[in-house]
Amino acid sequence: MASQMPPRLTLRGLTKAFGKNVVLSGIDLDVAPRESLVIIGGSGTGKSVLIKTICALLHPDGGSVLVDDQDLFRLSRGDQQDILRRFSMLFQGAALFDSLTIWENVAFGLIYGQKMDRKAARRVALEKLQDVGLPERLAEAYPAELSGGMKKRVGLARAIAGNPDVIFFDEPTTGLDPIMSNVINDLIVSCVQKVGATAITITHDMTSVRHIASRVAMLHQGKVIWQDDIAAMDTTDNPYVQQFVHGLTTGPMTSEKP
Amino acid sequence: MLQSIGRALLSFFQKAGHFSLFALTAISHIVRPPFYAPTVGRLFLDIGFYSLPVVGLTAAFSGMVLALQSYSGFSSFNSESTIAAIVVLSITRELGPVMAGLMVAGRVGAAIAAELGTMRVTEQIDALQMLSTHPMKYLVAPRLLAATLMMPLLVIVADIIGVMGGFVIGVSQLGFNAGSYLKSTFETLEFMDVFSGLVKAATFGLLIAICGCYHGYYSRGGAQGVGAATTYAVVAASILILVANFVITALFFGV
Ligand SMILES: Nc1ncnc2c1ncn2[C@@H]1O[C@H](COP(=O)(O)OP(=O)(O)O)[C@@H](O)[C@H]1O
Ligand SMILES: [Mg+2]
């Protein structure tokens, strides 16, 4: 299904190292418009580094990131900014600005990034808070007053506020109870559909994978070692995927863990 | 041996270059729009107003101790005019700006490093960037501006309180005449004394904010990293203040 449409994102030979620690060693990956790709892989395999590199929060050492066939790291600063404006991210710990109220957090990109007038931005923010199931009275609260699950919802509202084309989710359900996890999974699916975005999600929560993914890619030792439609995940004979999906303690990955 | 000295030297210059580049980039963002007025207002209050108690207190005791020491230490000069001159010159030229600088480095430099460091390790700085807001512009530039503008105001207050401290000791403990003490104070004081102190103050303010922002901005590794960043910020700012103090003194009063 991905092969019919020209890809929204194309990664070719992407590499990134921190000193001697090689994290990405040649990532090749295509993401079609409006598909929902989930990236799985063990802790510390560089999943976060990968999506931060795609968003230009980190600069790659080599390789390219094409967004609609434009090479992100060979564009002028202004053109790069124009592309990045269409990206958004829900960070692992929600990364809400703790000196601002909830509605100001949600409206932040609208006010400062898009220069929307404060009143209009507040209206949009309240609408988005409703979309993620938060009561309006929380609009004036501060992030410190919220539970982990609520923070994630605010982070989600902030991520969809600017109607982005591509949304990244970094471990959206980590640290939440199973019920709240499913609420977030449902919200991700419905919000992504509502804004018509392409979604790239990092997770090691298999319930989440089955809920969100249309396609799955597995990251291991700096490379994408397997990728296919979600339906193929349970039937593949790839031993790495099998071990990860079933959480086995024995398998190819056991002996390689540092 | 030589090799390790070479490596250390190289790494020092690398860090110094990185630091200078950060400082220049940040300063360039102060003068380029867009400006974030509401954040700057809050910072003026935080950095300026709330530093008044510590700065005032240190200045008062500095002035008092100066009067006492110069009276007992220089018994052949213990006239009103000499003590008044020693106090007002030491305070305006050196002790006012330096004490205020070190106090503000501890208070404000640490706070800036801790705030930005926490924002870094909780990915708030990444989040800013994802929302098309330049962290240099939104976080760093306003802090540089606020510290640079607030320090001279703090030092004016410190100068006044410091001189008053000396005056109080002079009149109450050393038996000087209040009127002639004040007269000597104002006769000694020249514009350059205060002005050089204010140049120092602005420079120190800038250095404090840059050190705080730099170490916070590049902090890593959770709570421990933020703690380390805070320490580095205060130590680096304090050292740079003393170095800059020497350089500026040499420029104004050197041979
Ligand atoms: N800013 C950084 N500086 C140095 N090393 C980093 C940085 N960010 C991540 N790393 C390293 O990259 C590796 C992968 O990290 P990460 O992408 O966060 O893993 P995960 O797959 O769990 O998200 C880790 O070994 C981590 O120490
Ligand atoms: Mg991660």
Coordinates of C-alpha atoms and ligand atoms in Angstrom, one line a residue:
Chain A
M1 CA 0.0 0.0 0.0
A2 CA 2.9 2.3 0.8
S3 CA 4.4 1.8 -2.6
Q4 CA 1.6 3.4 -4.7
M5 CA 1.9 6.9 -3.3
P6 CA 5.0 9.0 -3.4
P7 CA 6.4 8.9 0.2
R8 CA 6.0 11.8 2.5
L9 CA 9.3 11.0 4.3
T10 CA 12.3 9.2 2.8
L11 CA 15.3 8.4 4.9
R12 CA 18.4 7.3 3.2
G13 CA 21.6 6.1 4.9
L14 CA 20.9 8.2 8.0
T15 CA 23.8 8.1 10.5
K16 CA 24.3 9.7 13.9
A17 CA 26.9 9.1 16.5
F18 CA 27.6 10.8 19.9
G19 CA 31.4 10.6 20.1
K20 CA 32.3 6.9 19.9
N21 CA 28.7 5.9 20.6
V22 CA 27.3 5.1 17.1
V23 CA 23.5 5.3 17.5
L24 CA 22.2 5.2 13.9
S25 CA 24.3 3.4 11.4
G26 CA 22.5 3.8 8.1
I27 CA 18.7 4.1 8.4
D28 CA 16.6 3.6 5.2
L29 CA 12.9 4.1 5.6
D30 CA 9.9 5.4 3.6
V31 CA 6.7 6.7 5.2
A32 CA 3.7 7.2 2.9
P33 CA 1.3 10.2 3.4
R34 CA -1.4 9.5 6.1
E35 CA 0.0 6.1 7.1
S36 CA 0.7 5.3 10.7
L37 CA 4.2 3.9 11.1
V38 CA 5.2 2.4 14.5
I39 CA 8.9 2.0 15.3
I40 CA 9.7 -0.7 17.8
G41 CA 13.0 -1.6 19.4
G42 CA 14.7 -2.1 22.7
S43 CA 15.5 0.7 25.1
G44 CA 18.5 2.7 24.1
T45 CA 18.4 1.6 20.4
G46 CA 18.1 5.1 19.2
K47 CA 14.4 5.4 18.5
S48 CA 14.2 8.9 20.1
V49 CA 17.5 9.9 18.4
L50 CA 16.0 8.8 15.0
I51 CA 12.8 10.9 15.3
K52 CA 14.7 13.9 16.7
T53 CA 17.0 13.7 13.7
I54 CA 14.1 13.6 11.3
C55 CA 12.7 16.8 13.0
A56 CA 16.1 18.5 12.8
L57 CA 16.4 18.7 16.6
L58 CA 19.6 16.8 16.1
H59 CA 21.9 17.1 13.1
P60 CA 22.7 13.8 11.3
D61 CA 26.3 12.9 10.6
G62 CA 25.5 11.5 7.2
G63 CA 22.6 10.5 4.9
S64 CA 19.5 12.4 4.0
V65 CA 16.0 13.1 5.1
L66 CA 13.6 13.9 2.2
V67 CA 10.3 15.5 3.0
D68 CA 8.1 15.4 -0.1
D69 CA 11.3 15.0 -2.1
Q70 CA 13.0 18.0 -0.6
D71 CA 16.3 17.3 1.2
L72 CA 15.7 18.7 4.7
F73 CA 19.4 19.3 5.5
R74 CA 20.3 20.8 2.2
L75 CA 17.6 23.5 2.2
S76 CA 18.1 27.1 3.3
R77 CA 17.2 27.9 6.9
G78 CA 14.0 29.5 5.9
D79 CA 12.8 26.7 3.7
Q80 CA 13.8 24.2 6.4
Q81 CA 11.7 26.1 8.9
D82 CA 8.8 26.1 6.5
I83 CA 8.9 22.3 6.4
L84 CA 9.4 21.9 10.1
R85 CA 6.4 24.1 10.8
R86 CA 4.3 21.2 9.5
F87 CA 5.8 18.7 12.0
S88 CA 4.8 18.3 15.6
M89 CA 5.7 16.0 18.4
L90 CA 4.3 14.5 21.6
F91 CA 7.3 14.1 23.8
Q92 CA 7.8 11.2 26.2
G93 CA 7.2 13.2 29.3
A94 CA 4.8 15.5 27.5
A95 CA 7.4 18.4 27.9
L96 CA 4.8 20.9 28.9
F97 CA 6.1 24.4 29.7
D98 CA 5.6 24.6 33.5
S99 CA 5.5 28.4 33.7
L100 CA 2.5 28.6 31.4
T101 CA -1.1 27.6 31.9
I102 CA -2.6 24.6 30.1
W103 CA -4.4 26.7 27.4
E104 CA -1.2 28.7 26.9
N105 CA 0.7 25.5 26.4
V106 CA -1.8 24.3 23.8
A107 CA -1.9 27.6 22.1
F108 CA 1.9 28.2 22.2
G109 CA 2.7 27.2 18.6
L110 CA -0.3 29.3 17.4
I111 CA 0.7 32.4 19.3
Y112 CA 4.5 32.3 18.9
G113 CA 5.0 30.1 15.8
Q114 CA 2.0 31.2 13.6
K115 CA 1.6 34.7 15.2
M116 CA -2.1 34.1 15.8
D117 CA -3.9 36.6 17.9
R118 CA -4.2 35.5 21.6
K119 CA -8.0 35.4 21.7
A120 CA -8.3 33.3 18.6
A121 CA -5.5 31.0 19.8
R122 CA -7.3 30.5 23.1
R123 CA -10.5 29.5 21.3
V124 CA -8.6 26.9 19.2
A125 CA -6.8 25.7 22.4
L126 CA -10.1 25.2 24.2
E127 CA -11.5 23.3 21.2
K128 CA -8.4 21.0 21.2
L129 CA -8.7 20.4 24.9
Q130 CA -12.2 19.2 24.3
D131 CA -11.0 16.9 21.5
V132 CA -8.7 15.2 23.9
G133 CA -11.4 14.9 26.6
L134 CA -10.2 17.5 29.1
P135 CA -12.7 19.8 30.8
E136 CA -12.6 23.5 30.1
R137 CA -12.0 24.4 33.8
L138 CA -8.5 22.9 33.4
A139 CA -7.5 25.6 30.9
E140 CA -6.3 27.9 33.6
A141 CA -4.4 25.3 35.6
Y142 CA -0.7 24.7 35.5
P143 CA 1.0 21.5 34.3
A144 CA 2.2 20.7 37.8
E145 CA -1.4 20.2 38.9
L146 CA -2.1 17.5 36.4
S147 CA -1.6 13.7 36.5
G148 CA 0.7 11.9 34.0
G149 CA -2.2 10.9 31.8
M150 CA -3.7 14.4 31.7
K151 CA -0.3 15.9 30.8
K152 CA -0.1 13.4 27.9
R153 CA -3.5 14.6 26.8
V154 CA -2.4 18.3 26.9
G155 CA 0.7 17.3 25.0
L156 CA -1.5 15.7 22.4
A157 CA -3.7 18.7 22.2
R158 CA -0.6 20.9 21.7
A159 CA 0.7 18.6 19.1
I160 CA -2.5 18.7 17.0
A161 CA -3.3 22.4 17.6
G162 CA -1.4 23.6 14.5
N163 CA -3.0 21.0 12.1
P164 CA 0.4 19.4 11.4
D165 CA 1.0 17.1 8.4
V166 CA 3.4 14.8 10.3
I167 CA 3.1 14.0 14.0
F168 CA 5.7 12.1 16.0
F169 CA 4.8 10.3 19.2
D170 CA 7.6 9.3 21.5
E171 CA 6.5 6.4 23.8
P172 CA 3.0 7.9 24.3
T173 CA 1.8 5.3 26.7
T174 CA 5.0 4.7 28.8
G175 CA 4.3 5.2 32.5
L176 CA 0.5 5.1 32.2
D177 CA -1.9 2.5 33.6
P178 CA -3.4 0.1 31.0
I179 CA -6.8 1.9 30.9
M180 CA -5.2 5.4 30.4
S181 CA -2.9 3.8 27.8
N182 CA -5.9 2.7 25.8
V183 CA -7.5 6.1 26.2
I184 CA -4.4 7.7 24.8
N185 CA -4.2 5.1 22.0
D186 CA -7.8 5.9 21.0
L187 CA -7.1 9.6 21.1
I188 CA -4.0 9.3 18.9
V189 CA -5.9 7.3 16.3
S190 CA -8.9 9.7 16.3
C191 CA -6.8 12.9 16.4
V192 CA -4.5 11.8 13.7
Q193 CA -7.4 10.9 11.5
K194 CA -9.2 14.2 12.3
V195 CA -6.2 16.3 11.2
G196 CA -5.3 13.9 8.4
A197 CA -1.7 13.6 9.4
T198 CA 1.0 11.1 8.9
A199 CA 1.9 9.5 12.2
I200 CA 5.2 8.1 13.4
T201 CA 5.0 6.5 16.8
I202 CA 7.8 5.0 19.0
T203 CA 6.7 2.5 21.5
H204 CA 7.5 -0.8 23.1
D205 CA 4.0 -1.4 24.3
M206 CA 2.6 -4.1 22.0
T207 CA -1.0 -3.2 22.8
S208 CA -0.2 0.2 21.5
V209 CA 1.4 -1.2 18.4
R210 CA -1.7 -3.2 17.5
H211 CA -3.9 -0.2 18.2
I212 CA -2.1 2.4 16.3
A213 CA 0.0 0.9 13.5
S214 CA -0.7 0.4 9.9
R215 CA 2.9 -0.5 9.4
V216 CA 5.7 -1.5 11.8
A217 CA 9.5 -1.1 11.5
M218 CA 11.9 -2.6 14.0
L219 CA 15.1 -0.8 14.9
H220 CA 18.1 -2.8 16.1
Q221 CA 21.8 -1.8 16.4
G222 CA 21.3 1.4 14.4
K223 CA 19.5 -0.2 11.5
V224 CA 16.0 -1.0 10.4
I225 CA 16.1 -4.8 10.5
W226 CA 12.5 -5.4 9.6
Q227 CA 9.5 -3.5 8.3
D228 CA 6.1 -4.6 7.0
D229 CA 2.3 -4.2 7.4
I230 CA 1.0 -4.7 10.9
A231 CA -0.7 -8.0 9.7
A232 CA 2.7 -9.5 8.9
M233 CA 4.0 -8.9 12.4
D234 CA 2.6 -12.0 13.9
T235 CA 3.5 -14.3 11.0
T236 CA 7.0 -13.2 10.3
D237 CA 9.8 -15.7 10.9
N238 CA 12.2 -12.9 11.8
P239 CA 13.7 -14.0 15.1
Y240 CA 14.3 -10.5 16.4
V241 CA 10.7 -9.5 15.8
Q242 CA 9.4 -12.7 17.3
Q243 CA 11.4 -12.3 20.4
F244 CA 10.4 -8.6 20.8
V245 CA 6.7 -9.1 20.1
H246 CA 6.4 -12.0 22.6
G247 CA 8.8 -10.5 25.1
L248 CA 11.0 -13.7 25.2
T249 CA 14.1 -13.7 27.3
T250 CA 15.9 -16.0 25.0
G251 CA 16.6 -15.2 21.4
P252 CA 19.0 -13.3 19.2
M253 CA 18.9 -10.1 21.2
T254 CA 19.7 -11.6 24.6
S255 CA 23.4 -12.1 24.1
E256 CA 24.0 -8.8 22.3
K257 CA 22.6 -6.6 25.1
P258 CA 25.5 -4.7 26.8
Chain B
M1 CA 53.0 14.6 29.3
L2 CA 53.3 17.3 26.6
Q3 CA 50.7 15.5 24.7
S4 CA 48.2 15.6 27.5
I5 CA 48.9 19.3 28.1
G6 CA 48.3 19.9 24.4
R7 CA 45.1 18.0 24.5
A8 CA 43.9 19.9 27.5
L9 CA 44.8 23.2 25.9
L10 CA 43.0 22.2 22.7
S11 CA 39.9 21.2 24.6
F12 CA 40.0 24.4 26.5
F13 CA 40.1 26.5 23.4
Q14 CA 37.4 24.4 21.8
K15 CA 35.1 25.0 24.8
A16 CA 36.0 28.7 24.9
G17 CA 35.2 29.0 21.2
H18 CA 31.9 27.1 21.7
F19 CA 31.1 29.4 24.6
S20 CA 31.9 32.6 22.7
L21 CA 29.9 31.5 19.7
F22 CA 26.9 30.8 22.0
A23 CA 27.3 34.3 23.5
L24 CA 27.5 36.0 20.2
T25 CA 24.5 34.2 18.8
A26 CA 22.5 35.0 21.9
I27 CA 23.5 38.7 21.8
S28 CA 22.6 38.9 18.1
H29 CA 19.1 37.6 19.0
I30 CA 18.6 40.5 21.5
V31 CA 18.5 43.0 18.7
R32 CA 16.6 41.0 16.1
P33 CA 12.8 40.7 16.2
P34 CA 10.5 39.1 17.2
F35 CA 10.7 40.2 20.9
Y36 CA 9.0 38.5 23.7
A37 CA 7.9 41.4 25.9
P38 CA 5.9 39.6 28.6
T39 CA 8.8 37.2 29.5
V40 CA 11.2 40.1 29.7
G41 CA 9.0 41.9 32.2
R42 CA 8.9 39.0 34.5
L43 CA 12.6 38.6 34.3
F44 CA 13.2 42.2 35.2
L45 CA 11.3 41.6 38.4
D46 CA 13.0 38.2 39.1
I47 CA 16.6 39.4 38.4
G48 CA 16.4 43.0 39.5
F49 CA 13.8 43.5 42.2
Y50 CA 14.1 40.3 44.1
S51 CA 17.9 40.6 44.2
L52 CA 17.6 43.9 46.1
P53 CA 17.7 42.3 49.7
V54 CA 20.9 40.3 49.2
V55 CA 22.7 43.0 47.3
G56 CA 21.6 45.7 49.8
L57 CA 22.6 43.6 52.8
T58 CA 26.1 42.8 51.4
A59 CA 26.6 46.4 50.4
A60 CA 25.7 47.7 53.9
F61 CA 28.1 45.4 55.7
S62 CA 30.8 46.1 53.2
G63 CA 30.6 49.8 53.8
M64 CA 30.5 49.3 57.5
V65 CA 33.5 47.0 57.6
L66 CA 35.4 49.3 55.3
A67 CA 35.0 52.3 57.7
L68 CA 36.0 50.2 60.7
Q69 CA 39.0 48.6 59.0
S70 CA 40.4 51.8 57.5
Y71 CA 40.0 53.6 60.8
S72 CA 41.9 50.9 62.9
G73 CA 44.3 49.9 60.1
F74 CA 45.5 53.4 59.1
S75 CA 45.7 55.2 62.3
S76 CA 47.7 58.0 60.9
F77 CA 45.0 58.9 58.3
N78 CA 42.0 58.5 60.6
S79 CA 40.4 61.8 59.8
E80 CA 36.9 62.1 58.5
S81 CA 38.0 63.1 55.0
T82 CA 40.3 60.1 54.5
I83 CA 37.8 57.5 55.9
A84 CA 35.0 59.0 53.8
A85 CA 37.1 58.9 50.7
I86 CA 38.3 55.4 51.2
V87 CA 34.7 54.2 51.7
V88 CA 33.1 56.0 48.8
L89 CA 35.9 55.1 46.3
S90 CA 36.2 51.5 47.3
I91 CA 32.4 51.0 47.2
T92 CA 31.7 52.7 43.9
R93 CA 34.7 51.5 42.0
E94 CA 35.2 48.0 43.4
L95 CA 33.1 46.5 46.2
G96 CA 29.7 47.7 45.0
P97 CA 29.9 46.0 41.6
V98 CA 32.0 43.0 42.6
M99 CA 29.9 42.1 45.7
A100 CA 26.7 42.6 43.8
G101 CA 28.0 40.6 40.9
L102 CA 29.0 37.7 43.0
M103 CA 25.7 37.7 44.9
V104 CA 23.7 37.9 41.7
A105 CA 25.8 35.1 40.2
G106 CA 24.9 32.9 43.1
R107 CA 21.2 33.9 43.1
V108 CA 20.3 34.6 39.4
G109 CA 23.0 32.6 37.6
A110 CA 22.2 29.5 39.5
A111 CA 18.4 30.0 38.9
I112 CA 18.9 30.5 35.2
A113 CA 21.1 27.4 34.8
A114 CA 18.6 25.3 36.8
E115 CA 15.6 26.5 34.9
L116 CA 17.1 26.1 31.5
G117 CA 18.8 22.8 32.5
T118 CA 15.5 21.4 33.7
M119 CA 13.8 22.6 30.4
R120 CA 16.6 20.8 28.5
V121 CA 16.4 17.5 30.3
T122 CA 12.6 17.4 30.2
E123 CA 12.7 18.1 26.5
Q124 CA 10.9 21.5 26.9
I125 CA 13.6 23.2 24.8
D126 CA 13.0 20.6 22.0
A127 CA 9.3 21.3 22.4
L128 CA 9.9 25.0 21.9
Q129 CA 11.8 24.3 18.7
M130 CA 9.0 22.0 17.4
L131 CA 6.6 24.8 18.0
S132 CA 8.7 27.1 15.7
T133 CA 10.1 29.2 18.5
H134 CA 13.8 29.8 18.6
P135 CA 15.0 28.9 22.2
M136 CA 17.9 31.4 21.8
K137 CA 15.3 34.1 21.2
Y138 CA 12.6 33.0 23.6
L139 CA 14.8 31.8 26.5
V140 CA 18.3 33.1 26.3
A141 CA 18.1 36.6 24.8
P142 CA 15.5 38.0 27.3
R143 CA 17.7 36.7 30.2
L144 CA 20.8 38.4 28.8
L145 CA 18.9 41.6 28.3
A146 CA 17.3 41.6 31.8
A147 CA 20.5 40.8 33.6
T148 CA 22.6 43.4 31.7
L149 CA 20.0 46.2 32.4
M150 CA 19.2 45.2 36.0
M151 CA 22.8 44.9 37.3
P152 CA 23.6 48.6 37.0
L153 CA 20.4 49.5 38.8
L154 CA 21.2 47.1 41.6
V155 CA 24.7 48.6 41.8
I156 CA 23.4 52.1 42.1
V157 CA 21.4 50.9 45.1
A158 CA 24.4 49.0 46.4
D159 CA 26.6 52.1 46.1
I160 CA 24.2 54.3 48.1
I161 CA 23.6 51.7 50.8
G162 CA 27.3 50.9 51.0
V163 CA 28.2 54.6 51.5
M164 CA 25.4 54.9 54.1
G165 CA 26.9 51.9 55.9
G166 CA 30.2 53.6 56.2
F167 CA 28.5 56.8 57.2
V168 CA 26.6 55.1 60.0
I169 CA 29.7 53.5 61.5
G170 CA 31.7 56.7 61.1
V171 CA 29.1 58.8 62.9
S172 CA 28.0 56.3 65.6
Q173 CA 31.2 54.5 66.4
L174 CA 34.1 56.6 65.3
G175 CA 32.7 59.9 66.5
F176 CA 32.8 61.8 63.1
N177 CA 30.7 64.8 62.4
A178 CA 27.9 63.8 60.1
G179 CA 27.9 66.9 57.9
S180 CA 31.6 67.0 57.2
Y181 CA 31.7 63.2 56.6
L182 CA 29.0 63.6 53.9
K183 CA 30.8 66.7 52.5
S184 CA 34.1 64.8 52.2
T185 CA 32.2 61.9 50.5
F186 CA 30.7 64.1 47.8
E187 CA 33.9 66.1 47.3
T188 CA 35.9 62.9 46.7
L189 CA 33.4 61.3 44.4
E190 CA 33.9 61.8 40.7
F191 CA 31.7 60.8 37.8
M192 CA 34.3 58.2 36.5
D193 CA 34.2 56.4 39.8
V194 CA 30.5 55.7 39.5
F195 CA 30.5 55.3 35.8
S196 CA 33.3 52.6 35.8
G197 CA 31.3 50.8 38.4
L198 CA 28.2 50.8 36.3
V199 CA 30.1 49.6 33.2
K200 CA 31.4 46.7 35.4
A201 CA 27.9 46.0 36.6
A202 CA 26.5 45.7 33.1
T203 CA 29.4 43.5 32.0
F204 CA 28.9 41.3 35.1
G205 CA 25.2 41.0 34.5
L206 CA 25.8 39.9 30.9
L207 CA 28.5 37.4 32.0
I208 CA 26.2 35.9 34.7
A209 CA 23.3 35.4 32.3
I210 CA 25.5 33.9 29.6
C211 CA 27.1 31.5 32.0
G212 CA 23.7 30.5 33.4
C213 CA 22.1 30.1 30.0
Y214 CA 25.1 28.3 28.4
H215 CA 25.4 25.7 31.1
G216 CA 21.7 25.2 31.4
Y217 CA 21.2 25.0 27.7
Y218 CA 23.8 22.3 27.2
S219 CA 23.0 20.3 30.4
R220 CA 22.4 16.6 30.0
G221 CA 21.6 13.5 32.0
G222 CA 18.7 14.3 34.4
A223 CA 18.7 15.9 37.8
Q224 CA 22.5 15.3 38.3
G225 CA 23.3 17.0 35.1
V226 CA 21.2 20.0 36.1
G227 CA 23.0 20.2 39.4
A228 CA 26.3 20.1 37.7
A229 CA 25.2 22.8 35.3
T230 CA 24.2 25.0 38.2
T231 CA 27.5 24.6 39.9
Y232 CA 29.5 25.3 36.7
A233 CA 27.4 28.3 35.9
V234 CA 28.1 30.0 39.3
V235 CA 31.8 29.1 39.4
A236 CA 32.4 30.2 35.8
A237 CA 30.4 33.4 36.3
S238 CA 32.3 34.2 39.5
I239 CA 35.7 33.7 37.9
L240 CA 34.8 35.6 34.8
I241 CA 33.5 38.5 37.0
L242 CA 36.8 38.7 38.8
V243 CA 38.8 38.6 35.6
A244 CA 36.6 41.2 33.9
N245 CA 36.8 43.4 37.0
F246 CA 40.6 43.4 36.6
V247 CA 40.4 44.1 32.9
I248 CA 37.9 47.0 33.3
T249 CA 39.8 48.5 36.2
A250 CA 43.0 48.4 34.1
L251 CA 41.2 50.1 31.2
F252 CA 39.7 52.9 33.3
F253 CA 42.4 53.5 35.9
G254 CA 45.4 51.6 34.6
V255 CA 48.7 53.3 33.7
Ligands
LIG1 N1 22.1 14.3 23.3 C1 22.7 13.1 23.4 N2 24.1 13.1 23.7 C2 24.8 12.0 23.8 N3 24.2 10.8 23.7 C3 22.9 10.7 23.5 C4 22.1 11.9 23.3 N4 20.8 11.5 23.1 C5 20.8 10.1 23.1 N5 22.1 9.6 23.3 C6 22.5 8.2 23.3 O1 21.9 7.6 22.2 C7 21.4 6.3 22.6 C8 20.0 6.1 22.1 O2 19.2 6.9 22.9 P1 17.6 7.0 22.6 O3 17.4 7.4 21.2 O4 17.1 7.9 23.7 O5 17.1 5.5 22.9 P2 15.6 5.0 22.8 O6 15.6 4.0 21.7 O7 15.3 4.3 24.1 O8 14.7 6.2 22.6 C9 21.7 6.1 24.0 O9 22.8 5.3 24.2 C10 21.9 7.5 24.6 O10 22.8 7.5 25.6
MG2 MG 13.4 7.2 23.8

